[in-house]
Coordinates of C-alpha atoms and ligand atoms in Angstrom, one line a residue:
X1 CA 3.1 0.8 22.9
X2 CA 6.7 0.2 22.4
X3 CA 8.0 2.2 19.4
X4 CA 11.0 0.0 18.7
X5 CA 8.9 -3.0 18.5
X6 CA 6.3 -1.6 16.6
X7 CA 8.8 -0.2 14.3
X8 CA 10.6 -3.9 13.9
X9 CA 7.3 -5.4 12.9
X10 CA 6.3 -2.7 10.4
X11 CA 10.6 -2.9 9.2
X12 CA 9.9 -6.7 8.4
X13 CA 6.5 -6.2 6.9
X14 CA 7.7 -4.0 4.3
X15 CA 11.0 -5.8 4.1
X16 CA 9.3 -8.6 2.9
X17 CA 6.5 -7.1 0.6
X18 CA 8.3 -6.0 -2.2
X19 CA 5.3 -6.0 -4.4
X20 CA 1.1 -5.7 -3.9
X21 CA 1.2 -9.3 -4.2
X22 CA 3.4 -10.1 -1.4
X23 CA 1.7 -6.9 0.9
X24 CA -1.3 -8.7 0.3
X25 CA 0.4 -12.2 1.2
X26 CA 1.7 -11.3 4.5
X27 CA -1.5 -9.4 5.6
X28 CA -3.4 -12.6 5.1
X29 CA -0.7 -14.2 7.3
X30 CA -0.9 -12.0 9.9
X31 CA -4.8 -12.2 9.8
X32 CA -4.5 -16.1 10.1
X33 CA -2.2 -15.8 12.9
X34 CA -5.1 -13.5 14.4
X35 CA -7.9 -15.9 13.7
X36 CA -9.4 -14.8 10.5
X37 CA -10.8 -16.7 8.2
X38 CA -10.7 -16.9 4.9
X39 CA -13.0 -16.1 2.1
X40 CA -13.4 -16.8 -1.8
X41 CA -15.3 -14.3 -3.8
X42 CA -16.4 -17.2 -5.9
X43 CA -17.8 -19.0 -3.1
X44 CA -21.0 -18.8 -0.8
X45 CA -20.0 -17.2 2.1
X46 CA -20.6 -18.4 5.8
X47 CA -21.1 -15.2 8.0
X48 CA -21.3 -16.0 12.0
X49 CA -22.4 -12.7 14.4
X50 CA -18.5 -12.6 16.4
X51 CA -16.8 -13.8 13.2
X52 CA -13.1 -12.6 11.3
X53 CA -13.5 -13.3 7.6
X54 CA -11.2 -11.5 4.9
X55 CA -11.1 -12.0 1.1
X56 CA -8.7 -11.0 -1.5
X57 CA -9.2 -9.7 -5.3
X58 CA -6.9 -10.2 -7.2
X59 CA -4.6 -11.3 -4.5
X60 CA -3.3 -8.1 -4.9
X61 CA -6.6 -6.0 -3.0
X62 CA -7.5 -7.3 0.4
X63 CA -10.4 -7.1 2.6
X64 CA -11.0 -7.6 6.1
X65 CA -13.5 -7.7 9.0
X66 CA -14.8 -8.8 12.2
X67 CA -18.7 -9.1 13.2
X68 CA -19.8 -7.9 16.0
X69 CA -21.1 -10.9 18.3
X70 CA -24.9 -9.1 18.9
X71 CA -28.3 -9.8 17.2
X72 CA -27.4 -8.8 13.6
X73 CA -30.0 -6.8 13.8
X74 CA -28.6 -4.6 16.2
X75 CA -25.0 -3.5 14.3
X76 CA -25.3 -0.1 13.4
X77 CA -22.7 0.8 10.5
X78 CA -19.5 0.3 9.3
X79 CA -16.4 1.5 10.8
X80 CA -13.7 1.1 7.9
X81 CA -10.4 1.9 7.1
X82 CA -8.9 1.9 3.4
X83 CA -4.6 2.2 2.2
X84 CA -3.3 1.0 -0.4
X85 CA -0.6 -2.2 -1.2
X86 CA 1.2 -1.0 -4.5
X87 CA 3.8 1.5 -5.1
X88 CA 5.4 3.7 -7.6
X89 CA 7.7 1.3 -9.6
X90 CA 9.0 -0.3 -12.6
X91 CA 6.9 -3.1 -14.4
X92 CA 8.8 -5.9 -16.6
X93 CA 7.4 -5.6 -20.0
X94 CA 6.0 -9.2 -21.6
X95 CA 8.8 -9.3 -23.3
X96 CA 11.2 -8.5 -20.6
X97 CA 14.9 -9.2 -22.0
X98 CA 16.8 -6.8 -24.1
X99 CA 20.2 -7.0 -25.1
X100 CA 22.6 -4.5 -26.4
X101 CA 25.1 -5.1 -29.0
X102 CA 26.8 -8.5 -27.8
X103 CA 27.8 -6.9 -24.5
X104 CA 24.9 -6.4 -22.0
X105 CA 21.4 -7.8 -21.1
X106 CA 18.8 -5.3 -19.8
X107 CA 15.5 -5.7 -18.3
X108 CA 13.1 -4.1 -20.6
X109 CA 10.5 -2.2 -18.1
X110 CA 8.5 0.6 -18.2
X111 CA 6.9 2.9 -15.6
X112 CA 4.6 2.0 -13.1
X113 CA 3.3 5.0 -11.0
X114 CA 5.1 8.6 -10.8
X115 CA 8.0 7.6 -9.2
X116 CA 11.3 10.1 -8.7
X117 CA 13.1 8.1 -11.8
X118 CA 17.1 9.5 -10.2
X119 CA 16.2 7.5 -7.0
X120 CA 16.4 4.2 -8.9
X121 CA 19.6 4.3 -10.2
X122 CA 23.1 3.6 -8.9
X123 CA 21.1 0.9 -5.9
X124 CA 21.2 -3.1 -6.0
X125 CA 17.7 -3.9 -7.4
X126 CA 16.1 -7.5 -7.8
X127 CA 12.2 -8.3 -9.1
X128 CA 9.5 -9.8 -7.4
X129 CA 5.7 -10.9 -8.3
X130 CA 3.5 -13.1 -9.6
X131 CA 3.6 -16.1 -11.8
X132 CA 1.1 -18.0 -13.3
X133 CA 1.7 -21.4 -14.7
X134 CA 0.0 -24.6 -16.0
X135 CA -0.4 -27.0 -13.6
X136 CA -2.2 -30.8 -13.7
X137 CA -5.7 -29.5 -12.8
X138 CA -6.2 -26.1 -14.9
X139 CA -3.6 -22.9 -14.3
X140 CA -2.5 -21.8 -10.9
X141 CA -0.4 -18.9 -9.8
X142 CA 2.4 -18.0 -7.3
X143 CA 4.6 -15.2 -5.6
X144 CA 7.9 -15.0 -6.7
X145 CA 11.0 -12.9 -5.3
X146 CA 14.7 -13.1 -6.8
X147 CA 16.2 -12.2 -3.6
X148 CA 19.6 -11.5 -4.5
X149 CA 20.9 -8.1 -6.0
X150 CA 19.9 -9.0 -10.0
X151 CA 20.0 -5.9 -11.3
X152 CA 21.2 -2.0 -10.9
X153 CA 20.7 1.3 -13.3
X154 CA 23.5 3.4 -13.7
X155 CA 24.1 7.0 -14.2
X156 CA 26.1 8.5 -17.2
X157 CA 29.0 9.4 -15.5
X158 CA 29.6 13.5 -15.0
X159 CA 32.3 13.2 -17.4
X160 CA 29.7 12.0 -20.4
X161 CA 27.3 14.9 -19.2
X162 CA 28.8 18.1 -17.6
X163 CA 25.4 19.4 -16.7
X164 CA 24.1 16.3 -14.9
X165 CA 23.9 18.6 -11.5
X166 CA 22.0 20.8 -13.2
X167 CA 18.9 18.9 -13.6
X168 CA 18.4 16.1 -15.9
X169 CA 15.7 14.6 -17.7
X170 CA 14.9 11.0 -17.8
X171 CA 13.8 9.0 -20.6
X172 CA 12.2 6.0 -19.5
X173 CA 12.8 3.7 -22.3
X174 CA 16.4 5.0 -22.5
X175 CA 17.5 5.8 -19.3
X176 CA 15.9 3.5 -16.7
X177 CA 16.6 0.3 -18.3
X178 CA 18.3 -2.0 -15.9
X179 CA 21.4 -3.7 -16.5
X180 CA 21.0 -7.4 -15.4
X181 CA 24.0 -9.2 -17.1
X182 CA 25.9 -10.0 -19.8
X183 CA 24.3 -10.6 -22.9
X184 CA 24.9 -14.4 -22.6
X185 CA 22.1 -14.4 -19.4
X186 CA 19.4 -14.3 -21.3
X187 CA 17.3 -16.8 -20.7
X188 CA 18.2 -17.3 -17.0
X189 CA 15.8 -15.3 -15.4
X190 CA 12.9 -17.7 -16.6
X191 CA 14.8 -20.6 -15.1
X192 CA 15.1 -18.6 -11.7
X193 CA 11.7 -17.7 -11.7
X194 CA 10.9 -21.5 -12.1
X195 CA 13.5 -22.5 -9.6
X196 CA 11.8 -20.7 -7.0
X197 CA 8.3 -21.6 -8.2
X198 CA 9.0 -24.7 -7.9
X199 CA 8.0 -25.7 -12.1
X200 CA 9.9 -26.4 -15.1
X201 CA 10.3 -23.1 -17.0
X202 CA 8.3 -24.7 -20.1
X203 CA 4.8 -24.4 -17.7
X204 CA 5.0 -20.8 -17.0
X205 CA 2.5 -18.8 -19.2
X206 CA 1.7 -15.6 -17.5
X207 CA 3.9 -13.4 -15.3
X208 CA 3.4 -9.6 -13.4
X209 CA 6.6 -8.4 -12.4
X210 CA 8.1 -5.6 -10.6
X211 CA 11.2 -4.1 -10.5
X212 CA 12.1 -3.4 -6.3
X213 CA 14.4 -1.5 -4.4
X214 CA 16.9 -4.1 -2.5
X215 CA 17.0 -1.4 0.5
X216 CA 15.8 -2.7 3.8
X217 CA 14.2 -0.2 6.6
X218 CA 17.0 2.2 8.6
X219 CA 16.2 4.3 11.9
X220 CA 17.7 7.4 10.9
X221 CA 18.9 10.7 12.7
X222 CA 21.4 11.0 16.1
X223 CA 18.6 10.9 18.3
X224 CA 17.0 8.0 15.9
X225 CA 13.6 9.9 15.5
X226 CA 13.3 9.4 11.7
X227 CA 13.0 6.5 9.7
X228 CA 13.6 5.8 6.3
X229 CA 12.5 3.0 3.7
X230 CA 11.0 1.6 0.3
X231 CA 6.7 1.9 0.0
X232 CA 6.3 3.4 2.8
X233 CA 3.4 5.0 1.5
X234 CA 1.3 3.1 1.7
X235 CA 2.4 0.3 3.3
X236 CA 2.4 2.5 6.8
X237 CA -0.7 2.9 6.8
X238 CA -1.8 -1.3 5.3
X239 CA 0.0 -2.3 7.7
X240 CA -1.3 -0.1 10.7
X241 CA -5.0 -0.4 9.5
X242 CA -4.7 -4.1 9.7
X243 CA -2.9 -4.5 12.8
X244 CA -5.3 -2.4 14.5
X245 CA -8.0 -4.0 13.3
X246 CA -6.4 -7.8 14.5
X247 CA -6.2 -6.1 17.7
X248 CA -9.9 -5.1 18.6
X249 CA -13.2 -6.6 19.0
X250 CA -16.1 -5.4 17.3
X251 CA -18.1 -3.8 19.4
X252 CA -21.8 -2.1 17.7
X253 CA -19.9 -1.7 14.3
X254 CA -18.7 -3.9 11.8
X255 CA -15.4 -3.2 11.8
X256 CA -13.2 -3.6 8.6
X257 CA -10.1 -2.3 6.7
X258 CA -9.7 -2.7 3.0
X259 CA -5.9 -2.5 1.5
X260 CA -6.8 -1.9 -2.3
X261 CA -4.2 -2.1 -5.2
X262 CA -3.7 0.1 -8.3
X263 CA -4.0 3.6 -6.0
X264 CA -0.5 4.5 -8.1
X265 CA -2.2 4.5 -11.3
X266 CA -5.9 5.9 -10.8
X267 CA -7.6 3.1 -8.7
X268 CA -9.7 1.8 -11.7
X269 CA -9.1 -1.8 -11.9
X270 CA -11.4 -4.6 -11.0
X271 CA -9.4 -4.8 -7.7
X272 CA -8.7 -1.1 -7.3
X273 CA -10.2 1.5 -4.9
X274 CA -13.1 3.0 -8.3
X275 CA -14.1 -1.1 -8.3
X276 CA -17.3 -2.7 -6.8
X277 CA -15.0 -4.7 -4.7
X278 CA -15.6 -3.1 -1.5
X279 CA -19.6 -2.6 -2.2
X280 CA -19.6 -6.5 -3.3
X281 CA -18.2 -7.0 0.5
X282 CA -20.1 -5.1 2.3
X283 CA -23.6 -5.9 0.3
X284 CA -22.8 -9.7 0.8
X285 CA -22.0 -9.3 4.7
X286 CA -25.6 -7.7 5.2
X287 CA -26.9 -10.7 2.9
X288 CA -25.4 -13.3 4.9
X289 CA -26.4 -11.4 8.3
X290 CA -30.1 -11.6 6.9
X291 CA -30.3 -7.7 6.6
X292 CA -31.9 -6.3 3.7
X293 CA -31.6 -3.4 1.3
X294 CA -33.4 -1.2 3.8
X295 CA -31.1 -1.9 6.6
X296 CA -28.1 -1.6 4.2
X297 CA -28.5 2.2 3.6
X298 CA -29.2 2.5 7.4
X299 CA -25.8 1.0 8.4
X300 CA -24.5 2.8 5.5
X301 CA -25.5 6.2 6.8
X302 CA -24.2 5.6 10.2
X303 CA -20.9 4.8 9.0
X304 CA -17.3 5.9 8.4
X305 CA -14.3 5.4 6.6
X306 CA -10.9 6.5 7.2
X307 CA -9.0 7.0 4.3
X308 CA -5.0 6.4 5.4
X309 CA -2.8 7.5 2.7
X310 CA 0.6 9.3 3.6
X311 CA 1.2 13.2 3.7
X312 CA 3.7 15.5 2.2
X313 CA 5.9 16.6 5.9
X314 CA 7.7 20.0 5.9
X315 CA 10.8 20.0 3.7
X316 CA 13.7 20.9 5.7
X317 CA 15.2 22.1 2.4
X318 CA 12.2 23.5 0.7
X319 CA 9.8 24.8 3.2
X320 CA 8.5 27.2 0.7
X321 CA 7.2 24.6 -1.0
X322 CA 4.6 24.0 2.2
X323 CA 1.2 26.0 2.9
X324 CA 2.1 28.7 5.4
X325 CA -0.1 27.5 8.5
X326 CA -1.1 23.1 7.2
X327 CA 2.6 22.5 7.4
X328 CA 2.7 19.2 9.0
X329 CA 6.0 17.5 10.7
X330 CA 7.5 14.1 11.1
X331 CA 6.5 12.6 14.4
X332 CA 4.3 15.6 15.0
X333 CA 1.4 13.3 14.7
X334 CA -1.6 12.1 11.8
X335 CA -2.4 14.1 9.3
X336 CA -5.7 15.2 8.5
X337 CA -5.8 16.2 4.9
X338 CA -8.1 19.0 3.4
X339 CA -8.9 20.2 -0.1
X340 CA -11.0 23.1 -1.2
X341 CA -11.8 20.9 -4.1
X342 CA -12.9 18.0 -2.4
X343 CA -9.8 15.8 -3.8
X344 CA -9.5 14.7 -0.6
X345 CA -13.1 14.2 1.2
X346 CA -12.0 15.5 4.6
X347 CA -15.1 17.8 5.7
X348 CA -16.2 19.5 9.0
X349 CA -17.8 16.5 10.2
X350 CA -15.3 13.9 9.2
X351 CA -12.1 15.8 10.5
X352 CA -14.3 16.4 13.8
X353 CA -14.8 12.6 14.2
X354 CA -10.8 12.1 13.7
X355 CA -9.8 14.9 16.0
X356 CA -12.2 13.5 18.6
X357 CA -10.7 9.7 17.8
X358 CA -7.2 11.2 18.6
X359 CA -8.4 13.0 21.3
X360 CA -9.5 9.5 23.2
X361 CA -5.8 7.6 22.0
X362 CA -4.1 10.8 23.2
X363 CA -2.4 11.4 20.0
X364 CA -1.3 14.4 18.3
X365 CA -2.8 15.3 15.1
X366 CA -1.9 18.3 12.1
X367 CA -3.6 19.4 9.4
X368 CA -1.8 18.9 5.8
X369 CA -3.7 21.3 3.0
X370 CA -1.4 22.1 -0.5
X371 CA -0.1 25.3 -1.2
X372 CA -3.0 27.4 -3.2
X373 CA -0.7 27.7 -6.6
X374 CA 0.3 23.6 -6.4
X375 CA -2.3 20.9 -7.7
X376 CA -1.1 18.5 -5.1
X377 CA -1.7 14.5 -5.5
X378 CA -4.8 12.5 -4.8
X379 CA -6.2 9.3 -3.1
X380 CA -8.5 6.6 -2.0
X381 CA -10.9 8.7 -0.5
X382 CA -13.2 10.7 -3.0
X383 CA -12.6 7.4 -5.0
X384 CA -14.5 4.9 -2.8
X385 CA -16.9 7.1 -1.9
X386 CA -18.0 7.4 -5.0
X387 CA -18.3 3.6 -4.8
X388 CA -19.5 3.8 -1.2
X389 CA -20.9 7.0 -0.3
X390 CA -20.1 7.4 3.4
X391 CA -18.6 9.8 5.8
X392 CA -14.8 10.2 5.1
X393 CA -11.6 11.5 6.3
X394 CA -8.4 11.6 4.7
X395 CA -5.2 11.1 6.5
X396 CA -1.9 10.1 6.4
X397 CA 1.4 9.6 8.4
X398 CA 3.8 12.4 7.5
X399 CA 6.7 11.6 5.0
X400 CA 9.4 13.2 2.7
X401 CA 10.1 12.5 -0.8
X402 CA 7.3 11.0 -1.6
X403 CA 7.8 8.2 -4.3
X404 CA 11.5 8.2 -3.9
X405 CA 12.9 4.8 -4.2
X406 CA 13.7 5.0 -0.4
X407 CA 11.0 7.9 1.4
X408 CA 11.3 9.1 5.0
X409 CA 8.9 9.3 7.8
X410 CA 8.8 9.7 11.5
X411 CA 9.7 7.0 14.2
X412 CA 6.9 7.7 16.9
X413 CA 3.5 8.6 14.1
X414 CA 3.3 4.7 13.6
X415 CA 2.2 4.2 17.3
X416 CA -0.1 7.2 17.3
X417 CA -1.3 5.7 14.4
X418 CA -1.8 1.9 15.7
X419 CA -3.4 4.0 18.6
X420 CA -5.8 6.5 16.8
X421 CA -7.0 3.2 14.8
X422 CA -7.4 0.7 17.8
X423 CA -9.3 3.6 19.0
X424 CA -11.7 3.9 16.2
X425 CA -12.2 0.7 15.7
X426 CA -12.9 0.0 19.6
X427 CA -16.0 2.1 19.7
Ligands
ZN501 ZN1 -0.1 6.7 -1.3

């Protein structure tokens, strides 16, 4: 695989999904492009043996999947991958305008996810989401995306705070409120919003919005081995689940990847990774196939899911805060992730199945475990299964400063990625 081009695709993919709405948006695209069609939830479903279907939930969740073209009969399992389209951010409040004294407007907003508050201020930010509005026949909704620099957070100045190098704490509702005019804009973001929706400002009665880092995608480093960007976890690993899976036939398997929403803030939304959405799927593809409960479980037991969710890499700064021996590196490969505690469901079997699945793409892999005295993070994979109980590994693609505003990875681990997952989903 070219690494450049790969890189350029995944660059404009998250370029241009500055929120879970949009991540979902462009994946549908690129399944389009790739022959899948679409499904509503709120529809019957027509399910052909050598079809592409995906459906969406919430338009902010996605799922997708090809049939294999055999006797239904016949398919054995599952063979799934799961990420996730969100990120750590900030969320307009309803009431989003707030203006102090007669001299400044401010976006009132509050947190979305853990991000690292510093790496939001003193960068160009704009907002981008969803807006739902009254239209002839009943309400309908649409993406929006102020794409021009609207809005920035500054730091006190070290004069105002000698001991800002020292470590400083940040109060959201004081010091993360963006500065998006002077006080005599208010008003005018409801008539940009309906400029670019296309309504009068008057029809708009419902609106999710998210602050966004105006950064685009950089190769990084002298010998242009690192790359840097906003959401790259997890929008790595959407974007590598579903390209993979455009790329591949199914074979004995019902292949599938699921991007879900929400992973930031616990997975437990109708749409998130803790809903029924991904049973619902799978329950109504066996319906449609004409398999029953009793082939169901079957299938079910003969499946597997890979959980892709990024890694913490070695620190070149803070290696102590890395487990002695799972230490993995950027571009030293995917990144199996293990947890005495099961918070990530990596087990004997399922980290066997990945090794051997990197083992046929001829990629490298590491292993990624937390330091013993540090609680670590969690992910999509002990939540689903507790939805879907199947085999399970957890990986990633190695990265640094995790929920910065702008994280780094490696340049090559998106091809072994694309590789490992064409792999899996080829047998
Ligand atoms: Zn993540």
């Amino acid at each position: 695989m070219n690494q450049e081009k790969q890189l350029q695709k995944l660059f404009t993919f998250i370029e241009e999904s500055p929120t879970c709405f949009h991540a979902v948006a462009n994946t549908e695209k690129m399944l389009e492009e790739a022959g899948f069609s679409k499904l509503e939830e709120k529809n019957k479903w027509d399910i052909q043996k050598g079809g592409k279907y995906y459906v969406n939930r919430n338009k902010s969740s996605i799922i997708a999947f090809t049939i294999p073209d055999i006797e239904p009969k016949a398919v054995k399992g599952f063979h799934m991958v799961a990420a996730h389209s969100d990120s750590p951010c900030f969320k307009l409040k309803e009431i989003p305008e707030g203006t102090l004294d007669t001299a400044y407007l401010k976006w009132n907003v509050e947190k979305y996810g853990g991000m690292i508050l510093s790496t939001w201020l003193d960068r160009p930010l704009s907002i981008a989401g969803r807006v739902v509005y009254k239209a002839k026949d009943g309400m309908e909704s649409c993406l929006v995306n102020l794409e021009k620099d609207t809005a920035i957070i500054p730091n006190v100045a070290i004069h105002m705070n000698r001991d800002m190098n020292k470590g400083v704490e940040y109060n959201p509702q004081i010091d993360m409120q963006p500065l998006v005019g002077q006080a005599d804009a208010k008003g005018m973001y409801l008539e940009l919003l309906a400029k670019e929706a296309g309504i009068e400002k008057e029809a708009i009665l419902g609106t999710d919005l998210f602050l966004y880092n105006r950064d685009k995608c950089h190769v990084i480093g002298l010998d242009e081995m690192f790359i840097a960007g906003p959401r790259l976890d997890d929008l790595e690993c959407a974007y590598a689940g579903m390209k993979a899976l455009t790329k591949e036939e199914a074979k004995e398997y019902i292949n599938l990847c699921a991007v879900f929403d929400n992973e930031e803030i616990g997975s437990g939304t109708k749409q998130g990774a803790d809903s029924t959405f991904l049973k619902d799927v799978l329950v109504r593809i066996c319906t449609k196939l004409g398999l029953g409960e009793e082939e169901y479980r079957c299938m079910l037991a003969d499946s597997f899911l890979i959980s892709a969710d990024n890694a913490h890499a070695l620190h070149p700064n803070h290696p102590e805060k890395a487990d002695t021996a799972n230490r993995p590196v950027l571009n030293g490969g995917i990144v199996i992730k293990y947890h005495g505690s099961q918070k990530y469901a990596t087990d004997a079997y399922s980290s066997a199945v990945m090794k051997d699945i990197c083992h046929k793409a001829k990629v490298p892999y590491q292993a990624y475990a937390n330091r013993s005295d540090i609680v670590g993070g969690s992910t999509l994979g002990n939540i689903s299964t507790a939805q879907v109980s199947v085999n399970t590994v957890d990986i990633g693609l190695p990265q640094l400063a995790m929920h910065s505003a702008l994280e780094t990875a490696g340049a090559k681990d998106i091809v072994y990625l694309l590789e490992a997952l064409q792999t899996f989903y080829r047998q």
